Amino acid sequence: MPDIPPEQSLIEYPSAFPIKVMGPHVEGYVEAITAVALHFDPGFDPATIEHRPSSSGKYLGLTITITATSREQLDELYRTLSTHPMVKIVL
């Protein structure tokens, strides 16, 4: 994938960037996603995570808002979340 010049990016860096993550509503899920967020954004505040349980309660949707510093950071964060064993969907 070719690099996108900063002047053609739709995102200004740094900026607050929300990411929705869906996974099982089980113990350890929120902590696992928090650990990933902190790895990519050491200033991430876990208290800002929004929780949305599914109607059946089987799944939990989380919105994490990280400070995006580059396209590379976001790409790697999406890759890490998408391949995480507890994650079903990343938007």
Coordinates of N, CA, C and O in Angstrom, one line a residue:
M1 N 0.9 -1.2 0.0 CA 0.0 0.0 0.0 C 0.9 1.2 0.0 O 1.8 1.4 0.9
P2 N 0.7 2.1 -0.9 CA 1.6 3.3 -1.0 C 1.3 4.3 0.1 O 0.2 4.3 0.7
D3 N 2.3 5.0 0.5 CA 2.1 6.0 1.6 C 1.3 7.2 1.1 O 1.4 7.6 -0.1
I4 N 0.4 7.7 1.9 CA -0.4 8.8 1.6 C 0.3 10.1 2.1 O 0.6 10.2 3.3
P5 N 0.6 11.0 1.2 CA 1.3 12.2 1.7 C 0.4 12.9 2.7 O -0.8 12.9 2.6
P6 N 1.0 13.5 3.8 CA 0.2 14.2 4.8 C -0.8 15.2 4.3 O -1.9 15.3 4.8
E7 N -0.4 15.9 3.2 CA -1.4 16.9 2.7 C -2.6 16.2 2.1 O -3.6 16.9 1.9
Q8 N -2.6 14.9 1.8 CA -3.7 14.2 1.2 C -4.5 13.4 2.2 O -5.5 12.8 1.9
S9 N -4.0 13.4 3.4 CA -4.7 12.6 4.5 C -5.9 13.3 4.9 O -6.0 14.6 4.9
L10 N -7.0 12.6 5.2 CA -8.2 13.1 5.7 C -8.2 13.4 7.2 O -9.1 14.0 7.8
I11 N -7.1 12.9 7.8 CA -7.0 13.1 9.3 C -5.8 14.0 9.6 O -4.7 13.9 9.0
E12 N -6.0 14.9 10.5 CA -4.9 15.8 10.9 C -4.3 15.1 12.2 O -5.0 14.7 13.0
Y13 N -3.0 15.1 12.2 CA -2.3 14.4 13.4 C -1.7 15.5 14.2 O -1.1 16.4 13.6
P14 N -1.6 15.4 15.5 CA -2.4 14.4 16.3 C -3.9 14.7 16.4 O -4.2 15.9 16.3
S15 N -4.7 13.7 16.6 CA -6.1 14.0 16.8 C -6.8 12.8 17.5 O -6.3 11.7 17.5
A16 N -7.9 13.1 18.2 CA -8.7 12.1 18.9 C -9.3 11.3 17.9 O -10.0 11.8 17.0
F17 N -9.2 9.9 18.0 CA -9.7 9.0 16.9 C -10.4 7.9 17.6 O -9.8 7.0 18.2
P18 N -11.8 7.9 17.4 CA -12.6 6.8 18.0 C -12.5 5.5 17.2 O -12.5 5.6 15.9
I19 N -12.4 4.4 17.8 CA -12.4 3.1 17.2 C -13.4 2.2 17.9 O -13.4 2.1 19.2
K20 N -14.3 1.6 17.2 CA -15.3 0.6 17.8 C -14.8 -0.8 17.7 O -14.3 -1.2 16.6
V21 N -14.9 -1.5 18.8 CA -14.4 -2.9 18.9 C -15.5 -3.7 19.5 O -16.0 -3.4 20.5
M22 N -15.8 -4.9 18.8 CA -16.8 -5.8 19.3 C -16.2 -7.1 19.6 O -15.4 -7.6 18.9
G23 N -16.5 -7.6 20.8 CA -16.0 -8.9 21.2 C -17.0 -9.5 22.2 O -18.0 -9.0 22.6
P24 N -16.6 -10.7 22.8 CA -17.4 -11.4 23.7 C -17.5 -10.6 25.0 O -16.6 -10.0 25.5
H25 N -18.7 -10.7 25.7 CA -18.9 -10.0 27.0 C -18.4 -11.0 28.0 O -19.2 -11.6 28.7
V26 N -17.1 -11.1 28.2 CA -16.5 -12.0 29.1 C -15.4 -11.2 30.0 O -15.0 -10.2 29.6
E27 N -15.1 -11.8 31.1 CA -14.1 -11.3 32.0 C -12.7 -11.2 31.2 O -12.3 -12.1 30.5
G28 N -12.1 -10.0 31.3 CA -10.8 -9.9 30.7 C -10.8 -9.2 29.3 O -9.8 -8.7 28.9
Y29 N -12.0 -9.1 28.7 CA -12.1 -8.5 27.4 C -11.8 -7.0 27.4 O -10.9 -6.5 26.7
V30 N -12.4 -6.3 28.3 CA -12.1 -4.8 28.4 C -10.7 -4.6 28.8 O -10.0 -3.7 28.2
E31 N -10.1 -5.4 29.7 CA -8.7 -5.2 30.0 C -7.8 -5.5 28.9 O -6.8 -4.8 28.7
A32 N -8.1 -6.5 28.0 CA -7.3 -6.8 26.9 C -7.3 -5.7 25.9 O -6.2 -5.3 25.3
I33 N -8.4 -5.1 25.6 CA -8.5 -4.0 24.7 C -7.8 -2.7 25.2 O -7.2 -2.0 24.5
T34 N -8.0 -2.5 26.5 CA -7.3 -1.4 27.2 C -5.8 -1.5 27.0 O -5.1 -0.5 26.7
A35 N -5.3 -2.7 27.2 CA -3.8 -3.0 27.1 C -3.3 -2.6 25.6 O -2.3 -2.0 25.5
V36 N -4.1 -3.0 24.6 CA -3.8 -2.7 23.2 C -3.8 -1.2 23.0 O -2.9 -0.6 22.5
A37 N -4.8 -0.5 23.5 CA -4.9 0.9 23.4 C -3.7 1.6 24.0 O -3.2 2.5 23.4
L38 N -3.4 1.2 25.2 CA -2.3 1.8 25.9 C -0.9 1.6 25.2 O 0.0 2.4 25.3
H39 N -0.8 0.4 24.5 CA 0.4 0.1 23.8 C 0.6 1.1 22.7 O 1.7 1.6 22.4
F40 N -0.5 1.5 22.0 CA -0.4 2.4 20.9 C -0.5 3.9 21.3 O -0.2 4.8 20.5
D41 N -1.1 4.1 22.5 CA -1.3 5.5 23.0 C -1.1 5.5 24.5 O -2.0 5.3 25.2
P42 N 0.2 5.7 24.9 CA 0.5 5.6 26.4 C -0.3 6.6 27.2 O -0.5 6.4 28.4
G43 N -0.9 7.6 26.6 CA -1.7 8.6 27.3 C -3.2 8.2 27.3 O -4.0 9.0 27.9
F44 N -3.5 7.1 26.8 CA -4.9 6.6 26.7 C -5.5 6.5 28.1 O -4.9 6.0 29.0
D45 N -6.7 7.0 28.3 CA -7.4 7.0 29.6 C -8.5 5.9 29.6 O -9.5 6.1 28.9
P46 N -8.3 4.8 30.2 CA -9.3 3.7 30.2 C -10.7 4.2 30.7 O -11.7 3.6 30.3
A47 N -10.8 5.3 31.5 CA -12.1 5.7 32.0 C -12.9 6.3 30.8 O -14.1 6.5 31.0
T48 N -12.3 6.6 29.7 CA -13.1 7.1 28.5 C -13.7 6.1 27.7 O -14.4 6.4 26.7
I49 N -13.5 4.8 27.9 CA -14.0 3.7 27.1 C -15.6 3.7 27.3 O -16.1 3.7 28.4
E50 N -16.3 3.7 26.1 CA -17.7 3.6 26.1 C -18.1 2.1 25.9 O -17.5 1.4 25.1
H51 N -19.0 1.6 26.8 CA -19.4 0.2 26.7 C -20.9 0.1 26.2 O -21.7 0.9 26.6
R52 N -21.1 -0.8 25.2 CA -22.4 -1.1 24.7 C -22.7 -2.6 24.6 O -22.2 -3.2 23.6
P53 N -23.4 -3.2 25.6 CA -23.6 -4.6 25.5 C -24.7 -4.9 24.4 O -25.5 -4.0 24.1
S54 N -24.6 -6.0 23.7 CA -25.5 -6.4 22.7 C -26.9 -6.7 23.4 O -26.9 -6.9 24.6
S55 N -27.9 -6.8 22.7 CA -29.3 -7.0 23.3 C -29.3 -8.4 24.0 O -30.0 -8.5 25.0
S56 N -28.6 -9.3 23.5 CA -28.6 -10.7 24.2 C -27.6 -10.7 25.3 O -27.6 -11.6 26.1
G57 N -26.7 -9.7 25.4 CA -25.7 -9.7 26.4 C -24.5 -10.6 26.1 O -23.5 -10.6 26.9
K58 N -24.5 -11.2 25.0 CA -23.4 -12.1 24.6 C -22.1 -11.3 24.2 O -21.0 -11.8 24.4
Y59 N -22.3 -10.2 23.6 CA -21.2 -9.4 23.0 C -21.2 -8.0 23.7 O -22.2 -7.6 24.2
L60 N -20.0 -7.4 23.7 CA -19.8 -6.1 24.2 C -19.1 -5.2 23.2 O -18.0 -5.6 22.7
G61 N -19.7 -4.1 22.9 CA -19.1 -3.1 22.0 C -18.4 -2.1 22.8 O -19.0 -1.6 23.8
L62 N -17.2 -1.8 22.4 CA -16.4 -0.8 23.1 C -16.0 0.3 22.1 O -15.7 0.0 21.0
T63 N -16.0 1.5 22.5 CA -15.5 2.6 21.7 C -14.3 3.1 22.5 O -14.4 3.6 23.6
I64 N -13.1 3.0 21.9 CA -11.9 3.5 22.5 C -11.5 4.8 21.7 O -11.5 4.7 20.4
T65 N -11.1 5.8 22.3 CA -10.7 7.0 21.6 C -9.2 7.3 21.9 O -8.9 7.6 23.1
I66 N -8.4 7.0 20.9 CA -6.9 7.2 21.1 C -6.5 8.4 20.5 O -7.2 9.0 19.7
T67 N -5.3 8.9 20.8 CA -4.7 10.0 20.1 C -3.9 9.5 19.0 O -2.9 8.8 19.1
A68 N -4.4 9.7 17.8 CA -3.8 9.2 16.5 C -2.6 10.2 16.2 O -2.8 11.4 16.1
T69 N -1.4 9.6 16.0 CA -0.3 10.4 15.7 C 0.2 10.2 14.3 O 1.0 11.0 13.8
S70 N -0.2 9.1 13.6 CA 0.2 8.8 12.2 C -0.7 7.8 11.6 O -1.3 7.0 12.3
R71 N -0.6 7.7 10.3 CA -1.3 6.7 9.5 C -0.8 5.3 9.9 O -1.5 4.3 10.0
E72 N 0.5 5.2 10.1 CA 1.2 3.9 10.4 C 0.7 3.4 11.8 O 0.5 2.2 11.9
Q73 N 0.6 4.3 12.7 CA 0.1 4.0 14.0 C -1.3 3.4 13.9 O -1.6 2.3 14.5
L74 N -2.2 4.1 13.2 CA -3.6 3.6 13.1 C -3.6 2.3 12.3 O -4.4 1.4 12.7
D75 N -2.9 2.1 11.3 CA -2.8 0.8 10.5 C -2.4 -0.3 11.4 O -3.0 -1.4 11.4
E76 N -1.4 -0.1 12.2 CA -0.9 -1.1 13.1 C -1.9 -1.4 14.2 O -2.0 -2.6 14.6
L77 N -2.5 -0.4 14.7 CA -3.5 -0.6 15.8 C -4.7 -1.4 15.2 O -5.1 -2.4 15.9
Y78 N -5.2 -1.1 14.0 CA -6.3 -1.9 13.4 C -5.8 -3.3 13.2 O -6.6 -4.2 13.4
R79 N -4.6 -3.5 12.7 CA -4.1 -4.9 12.5 C -4.0 -5.6 13.8 O -4.4 -6.8 13.8
T80 N -3.5 -5.0 14.8 CA -3.4 -5.7 16.1 C -4.8 -6.0 16.7 O -5.0 -7.2 17.2
L81 N -5.7 -5.1 16.6 CA -7.1 -5.4 17.1 C -7.8 -6.5 16.3 O -8.4 -7.4 16.8
S82 N -7.6 -6.4 15.0 CA -8.3 -7.3 14.1 C -7.8 -8.7 14.2 O -8.6 -9.7 14.0
T83 N -6.6 -8.9 14.6 CA -6.0 -10.3 14.8 C -6.1 -10.7 16.3 O -5.7 -11.9 16.6
H84 N -6.6 -9.9 17.2 CA -6.7 -10.3 18.6 C -7.7 -11.4 18.7 O -8.8 -11.3 18.2
P85 N -7.4 -12.4 19.5 CA -8.3 -13.6 19.6 C -9.7 -13.2 20.2 O -10.6 -14.0 20.0
M86 N -9.7 -12.2 21.0 CA -11.0 -11.8 21.7 C -11.9 -10.9 20.8 O -13.0 -10.6 21.2
V87 N -11.3 -10.4 19.7 CA -12.0 -9.4 18.9 C -12.8 -10.0 17.7 O -12.2 -10.8 17.0
K88 N -14.0 -9.6 17.6 CA -14.8 -10.1 16.5 C -14.9 -9.1 15.3 O -14.7 -9.5 14.2
I89 N -15.0 -7.8 15.6 CA -15.2 -6.8 14.6 C -14.4 -5.5 15.1 O -14.5 -5.2 16.3
V90 N -13.8 -4.8 14.2 CA -13.2 -3.5 14.4 C -13.7 -2.5 13.4 O -13.6 -2.8 12.2
L91 N -14.2 -1.4 13.8 CA -14.7 -0.4 12.9 C -14.0 0.9 13.2 O -13.7 1.2 14.3

